[in-house]
Amino acid sequence: MKTKIIKSIIFALAIIISAGILGNAYKSRVKHISTVQVKGKADKEIHSDIARWDLMFSVNSPDLKSAYEKTQANTDIVLNFLKQNGLDDNEIRVSGIDINKTYETVKVQVGEDYEYKNKFTGYRLLRSFYIETKKLDTINKLVSEISTLIAQNIEIISQNPEYYYSKLDSVKHDLIEKASQDAIERAKKIAKSNNQKIGKIKSANIAPFQVTGIYSNEDYTWGGVLNTSDIIKNCSVTVTMEVEIK
């Protein structure tokens, strides 16, 4: 009977000791796992392949009929200017006519006092042209020659052209992959310098994309940058990772 009791005690002690050893081993293993934060970056030069350009003109006249006739005549002149310089019909969108009444402030005597009133003077008609094309050289030429319309007594207002890259989403996907790999390689170098290896990726964060003019001095912003004024741009992204080191 005593022998059985002794054996039971020994067995129980063995279990307790084993559990303690395993527990210490686990604690030791956990203790040697730490994390490191690394940043990876990737960038690529891109050349815009789409141009957008907006322009508009206005016509002023004391009566609506003559204002409309002048608007139609100016519309034909502008369209001829655009087409003769290389644009097609499907690259030009013409807006409707925006009609506004015009007034001038006049001083009117009322008894011994004076009042200021608005006096109707006529109409101001506006028409806009929206252009989207892949002919970037054509747009640059048109912008430089817009003064020929002013010489024809057309009150033209030209916006600065905007330039875009149609495959930007595809570039972004590639850059995320490259920036992520760059971050992992940095983590490996840190681990190697301490005779360790990397483990799991605990977290990853992609910063907003920065698309800046390649020859500009634009600063990066927290919300990202999308340059539309330059034809040649640089697209970059930064990925921040927290990686296990063990």
CSV table of C-alpha atoms in Angstrom, one decimal:
chain,number,residue,atom,x,y,z
A,1,MET,CA,0.0,0.0,0.0
A,2,LYS,CA,2.8,2.4,1.0
A,3,THR,CA,4.6,1.5,-2.2
A,4,LYS,CA,1.6,2.6,-4.3
A,5,ILE,CA,1.3,5.9,-2.4
A,6,ILE,CA,5.0,6.6,-2.9
A,7,LYS,CA,4.7,5.9,-6.7
A,8,SER,CA,1.7,8.2,-6.9
A,9,ILE,CA,3.5,11.0,-5.2
A,10,ILE,CA,6.6,10.5,-7.4
A,11,PHE,CA,4.4,10.5,-10.6
A,12,ALA,CA,2.6,13.7,-9.4
A,13,LEU,CA,5.9,15.4,-8.7
A,14,ALA,CA,7.1,14.4,-12.2
A,15,ILE,CA,4.1,16.0,-13.8
A,16,ILE,CA,4.5,19.2,-11.8
A,17,ILE,CA,8.2,19.4,-12.7
A,18,SER,CA,7.6,18.7,-16.4
A,19,ALA,CA,4.9,21.4,-16.5
A,20,GLY,CA,7.3,23.8,-14.9
A,21,ILE,CA,10.0,23.1,-17.3
A,22,LEU,CA,7.7,23.4,-20.3
A,23,GLY,CA,6.3,26.7,-18.9
A,24,ASN,CA,9.7,28.1,-18.5
A,25,ALA,CA,10.6,27.0,-22.0
A,26,TYR,CA,7.5,28.8,-23.4
A,27,LYS,CA,8.3,31.9,-21.4
A,28,SER,CA,11.8,31.8,-22.7
A,29,ARG,CA,10.6,31.5,-26.3
A,30,VAL,CA,8.1,34.3,-25.9
A,31,LYS,CA,10.7,36.5,-24.3
A,32,HIS,CA,13.0,36.2,-27.3
A,33,ILE,CA,10.3,37.3,-29.8
A,34,SER,CA,10.3,41.0,-30.3
A,35,THR,CA,9.1,43.3,-33.1
A,36,VAL,CA,10.7,45.9,-35.3
A,37,GLN,CA,9.1,48.7,-37.3
A,38,VAL,CA,10.4,49.2,-40.8
A,39,LYS,CA,9.5,51.4,-43.8
A,40,GLY,CA,9.8,50.4,-47.4
A,41,LYS,CA,9.6,52.8,-50.3
A,42,ALA,CA,9.1,52.4,-54.1
A,43,ASP,CA,8.7,55.0,-56.8
A,44,LYS,CA,8.4,55.1,-60.6
A,45,GLU,CA,8.6,57.8,-63.3
A,46,ILE,CA,5.4,58.1,-65.3
A,47,HIS,CA,4.5,60.0,-68.4
A,48,SER,CA,1.0,61.4,-68.7
A,49,ASP,CA,-1.0,60.2,-71.7
A,50,ILE,CA,-4.3,62.2,-71.2
A,51,ALA,CA,-4.8,65.9,-71.3
A,52,ARG,CA,-7.8,67.8,-70.1
A,53,TRP,CA,-8.4,71.5,-71.0
A,54,ASP,CA,-11.3,73.8,-70.3
A,55,LEU,CA,-12.0,77.1,-71.9
A,56,MET,CA,-15.0,79.5,-72.1
A,57,PHE,CA,-16.0,82.7,-73.7
A,58,SER,CA,-18.6,85.4,-72.8
A,59,VAL,CA,-20.8,87.7,-74.8
A,60,ASN,CA,-22.4,90.9,-73.6
A,61,SER,CA,-25.3,92.6,-75.4
A,62,PRO,CA,-28.2,94.9,-74.5
A,63,ASP,CA,-30.7,92.4,-76.1
A,64,LEU,CA,-30.9,88.6,-75.9
A,65,LYS,CA,-31.3,88.0,-79.6
A,66,SER,CA,-28.1,89.7,-80.6
A,67,ALA,CA,-26.3,88.1,-77.7
A,68,TYR,CA,-27.4,84.6,-78.8
A,69,GLU,CA,-26.4,85.3,-82.4
A,70,LYS,CA,-22.9,86.5,-81.3
A,71,THR,CA,-22.6,83.4,-79.1
A,72,GLN,CA,-23.4,81.1,-82.0
A,73,ALA,CA,-20.9,82.9,-84.3
A,74,ASN,CA,-18.2,82.7,-81.6
A,75,THR,CA,-18.9,79.0,-81.0
A,76,ASP,CA,-18.2,78.3,-84.7
A,77,ILE,CA,-15.0,80.2,-84.6
A,78,VAL,CA,-13.7,78.4,-81.5
A,79,LEU,CA,-14.7,74.9,-82.9
A,80,ASN,CA,-12.9,75.7,-86.1
A,81,PHE,CA,-9.8,76.8,-84.2
A,82,LEU,CA,-9.8,73.5,-82.2
A,83,LYS,CA,-10.4,71.2,-85.2
A,84,GLN,CA,-8.0,72.9,-87.6
A,85,ASN,CA,-5.3,72.5,-85.0
A,86,GLY,CA,-5.8,68.7,-84.7
A,87,LEU,CA,-8.7,67.9,-82.4
A,88,ASP,CA,-11.6,65.6,-83.4
A,89,ASP,CA,-15.3,66.0,-82.6
A,90,ASN,CA,-15.3,63.2,-80.0
A,91,GLU,CA,-12.5,65.0,-78.1
A,92,ILE,CA,-14.6,68.2,-77.6
A,93,ARG,CA,-17.6,68.7,-75.5
A,94,VAL,CA,-19.6,71.9,-75.8
A,95,SER,CA,-21.8,73.1,-72.9
A,96,GLY,CA,-25.2,74.7,-73.1
A,97,ILE,CA,-25.5,78.5,-73.0
A,98,ASP,CA,-25.5,80.1,-69.6
A,99,ILE,CA,-27.7,83.3,-69.6
A,100,ASN,CA,-27.3,86.0,-67.0
A,101,LYS,CA,-28.9,89.4,-66.8
A,102,THR,CA,-26.5,92.3,-66.2
A,103,TYR,CA,-27.1,95.4,-64.1
A,104,GLU,CA,-25.3,98.6,-63.2
A,105,THR,CA,-25.7,100.6,-60.0
A,106,VAL,CA,-27.1,104.1,-60.5
A,107,LYS,CA,-27.6,107.0,-58.2
A,108,VAL,CA,-31.2,108.2,-58.2
A,109,GLN,CA,-32.6,111.3,-56.5
A,110,VAL,CA,-35.7,110.8,-54.5
A,111,GLY,CA,-36.9,114.1,-53.1
A,112,GLU,CA,-34.0,115.6,-51.3
A,113,ASP,CA,-32.3,112.3,-50.8
A,114,TYR,CA,-30.4,109.9,-53.1
A,115,GLU,CA,-30.8,106.2,-53.5
A,116,TYR,CA,-28.7,103.6,-55.3
A,117,LYS,CA,-30.6,101.2,-57.6
A,118,ASN,CA,-29.8,98.5,-60.0
A,119,LYS,CA,-30.5,99.3,-63.6
A,120,PHE,CA,-30.9,96.5,-66.2
A,121,THR,CA,-28.2,96.8,-68.9
A,122,GLY,CA,-28.6,93.6,-70.9
A,123,TYR,CA,-27.4,90.0,-71.1
A,124,ARG,CA,-24.2,88.1,-70.5
A,125,LEU,CA,-24.0,84.7,-72.2
A,126,LEU,CA,-21.4,82.1,-71.3
A,127,ARG,CA,-20.4,79.0,-73.2
A,128,SER,CA,-17.7,76.4,-72.1
A,129,PHE,CA,-15.7,73.9,-74.0
A,130,TYR,CA,-14.3,70.7,-72.3
A,131,ILE,CA,-11.5,68.9,-74.1
A,132,GLU,CA,-10.1,65.5,-73.3
A,133,THR,CA,-7.5,64.0,-75.6
A,134,LYS,CA,-4.4,61.9,-75.8
A,135,LYS,CA,-2.8,64.4,-78.1
A,136,LEU,CA,-0.7,66.2,-75.6
A,137,ASP,CA,1.4,68.1,-78.1
A,138,THR,CA,-1.8,69.4,-79.8
A,139,ILE,CA,-3.0,70.8,-76.5
A,140,ASN,CA,0.3,72.5,-75.9
A,141,LYS,CA,0.1,74.1,-79.3
A,142,LEU,CA,-3.5,75.2,-78.8
A,143,VAL,CA,-2.7,76.8,-75.5
A,144,SER,CA,0.1,78.8,-77.0
A,145,GLU,CA,-2.0,80.0,-79.9
A,146,ILE,CA,-5.2,80.9,-77.9
A,147,SER,CA,-4.4,84.6,-78.5
A,148,THR,CA,-5.6,84.2,-82.1
A,149,LEU,CA,-9.1,84.0,-80.7
A,150,ILE,CA,-8.7,87.1,-78.6
A,151,ALA,CA,-7.5,88.9,-81.8
A,152,GLN,CA,-10.9,88.0,-83.3
A,153,ASN,CA,-12.6,89.9,-80.4
A,154,ILE,CA,-13.6,86.8,-78.5
A,155,GLU,CA,-13.5,87.2,-74.7
A,156,ILE,CA,-11.9,83.8,-74.2
A,157,ILE,CA,-10.8,82.4,-70.8
A,158,SER,CA,-8.4,79.5,-70.9
A,159,GLN,CA,-7.7,77.3,-67.9
A,160,ASN,CA,-4.4,75.6,-67.5
A,161,PRO,CA,-4.3,72.1,-69.0
A,162,GLU,CA,-4.3,69.1,-66.7
A,163,TYR,CA,-2.3,66.0,-67.4
A,164,TYR,CA,-3.2,62.4,-66.2
A,165,TYR,CA,-1.8,58.9,-66.6
A,166,SER,CA,-4.5,56.4,-67.5
A,167,LYS,CA,-2.7,53.3,-66.0
A,168,LEU,CA,-2.0,54.9,-62.6
A,169,ASP,CA,-4.0,52.3,-60.7
A,170,SER,CA,-1.8,49.5,-62.1
A,171,VAL,CA,1.3,51.4,-61.2
A,172,LYS,CA,0.0,51.8,-57.6
A,173,HIS,CA,-0.5,48.1,-57.2
A,174,ASP,CA,3.1,47.4,-58.5
A,175,LEU,CA,4.6,50.0,-56.2
A,176,ILE,CA,2.8,48.6,-53.1
A,177,GLU,CA,4.3,45.2,-53.8
A,178,LYS,CA,7.8,46.7,-54.3
A,179,ALA,CA,7.5,48.9,-51.2
A,180,SER,CA,6.4,45.9,-49.1
A,181,GLN,CA,9.3,43.8,-50.3
A,182,ASP,CA,11.6,46.7,-49.5
A,183,ALA,CA,10.3,46.8,-46.0
A,184,ILE,CA,10.7,43.1,-45.5
A,185,GLU,CA,14.3,43.2,-46.8
A,186,ARG,CA,15.1,46.0,-44.3
A,187,ALA,CA,13.6,43.8,-41.5
A,188,LYS,CA,15.8,40.9,-42.6
A,189,LYS,CA,18.9,43.0,-42.4
A,190,ILE,CA,18.1,44.2,-38.9
A,191,ALA,CA,17.4,40.7,-37.8
A,192,LYS,CA,20.6,39.4,-39.4
A,193,SER,CA,22.7,42.0,-37.6
A,194,ASN,CA,21.5,40.5,-34.3
A,195,ASN,CA,21.8,36.8,-35.5
A,196,GLN,CA,18.0,36.5,-35.7
A,197,LYS,CA,15.4,35.9,-38.3
A,198,ILE,CA,12.1,37.6,-39.1
A,199,GLY,CA,8.8,36.0,-38.2
A,200,LYS,CA,5.2,37.1,-38.9
A,201,ILE,CA,4.2,40.5,-40.2
A,202,LYS,CA,2.2,41.9,-37.3
A,203,SER,CA,0.8,44.9,-39.1
A,204,ALA,CA,1.2,46.9,-42.3
A,205,ASN,CA,0.2,50.4,-43.3
A,206,ILE,CA,0.2,52.0,-46.7
A,207,ALA,CA,0.7,55.8,-46.8
A,208,PRO,CA,-1.1,58.0,-49.3
A,209,PHE,CA,0.4,58.0,-52.7
A,210,GLN,CA,2.5,61.0,-53.7
A,211,VAL,CA,2.3,61.9,-57.4
A,212,THR,CA,4.6,64.9,-58.0
A,213,GLY,CA,6.1,66.7,-60.9
A,214,ILE,CA,9.5,65.2,-61.6
A,215,TYR,CA,11.0,68.6,-62.0
A,216,SER,CA,8.9,70.4,-59.4
A,217,ASN,CA,9.7,71.2,-55.7
A,218,GLU,CA,6.4,69.9,-54.4
A,219,ASP,CA,6.3,68.7,-50.8
A,220,TYR,CA,4.7,65.5,-49.7
A,221,THR,CA,1.6,65.8,-47.7
A,222,TRP,CA,-0.2,63.6,-45.2
A,223,GLY,CA,-3.2,63.3,-47.5
A,224,GLY,CA,-1.2,62.5,-50.6
A,225,VAL,CA,-0.4,64.6,-53.7
A,226,LEU,CA,-1.8,64.3,-57.2
A,227,ASN,CA,0.1,66.6,-59.6
A,228,THR,CA,-1.9,67.5,-62.7
A,229,SER,CA,0.2,70.3,-64.1
A,230,ASP,CA,3.2,68.4,-65.2
A,231,ILE,CA,3.4,65.8,-68.0
A,232,ILE,CA,6.3,63.8,-66.5
A,233,LYS,CA,5.7,62.8,-62.9
A,234,ASN,CA,7.1,60.7,-60.1
A,235,CYS,CA,4.7,58.3,-58.3
A,236,SER,CA,5.9,57.0,-54.9
A,237,VAL,CA,4.5,55.2,-51.9
A,238,THR,CA,5.7,54.2,-48.4
A,239,VAL,CA,4.7,51.0,-46.6
A,240,THR,CA,5.2,50.8,-42.8
A,241,MET,CA,5.4,47.3,-41.3
A,242,GLU,CA,5.7,45.8,-37.8
A,243,VAL,CA,7.6,42.5,-38.1
A,244,GLU,CA,8.5,39.8,-35.6
A,245,ILE,CA,12.2,39.3,-34.9
A,246,LYS,CA,13.2,36.0,-33.2
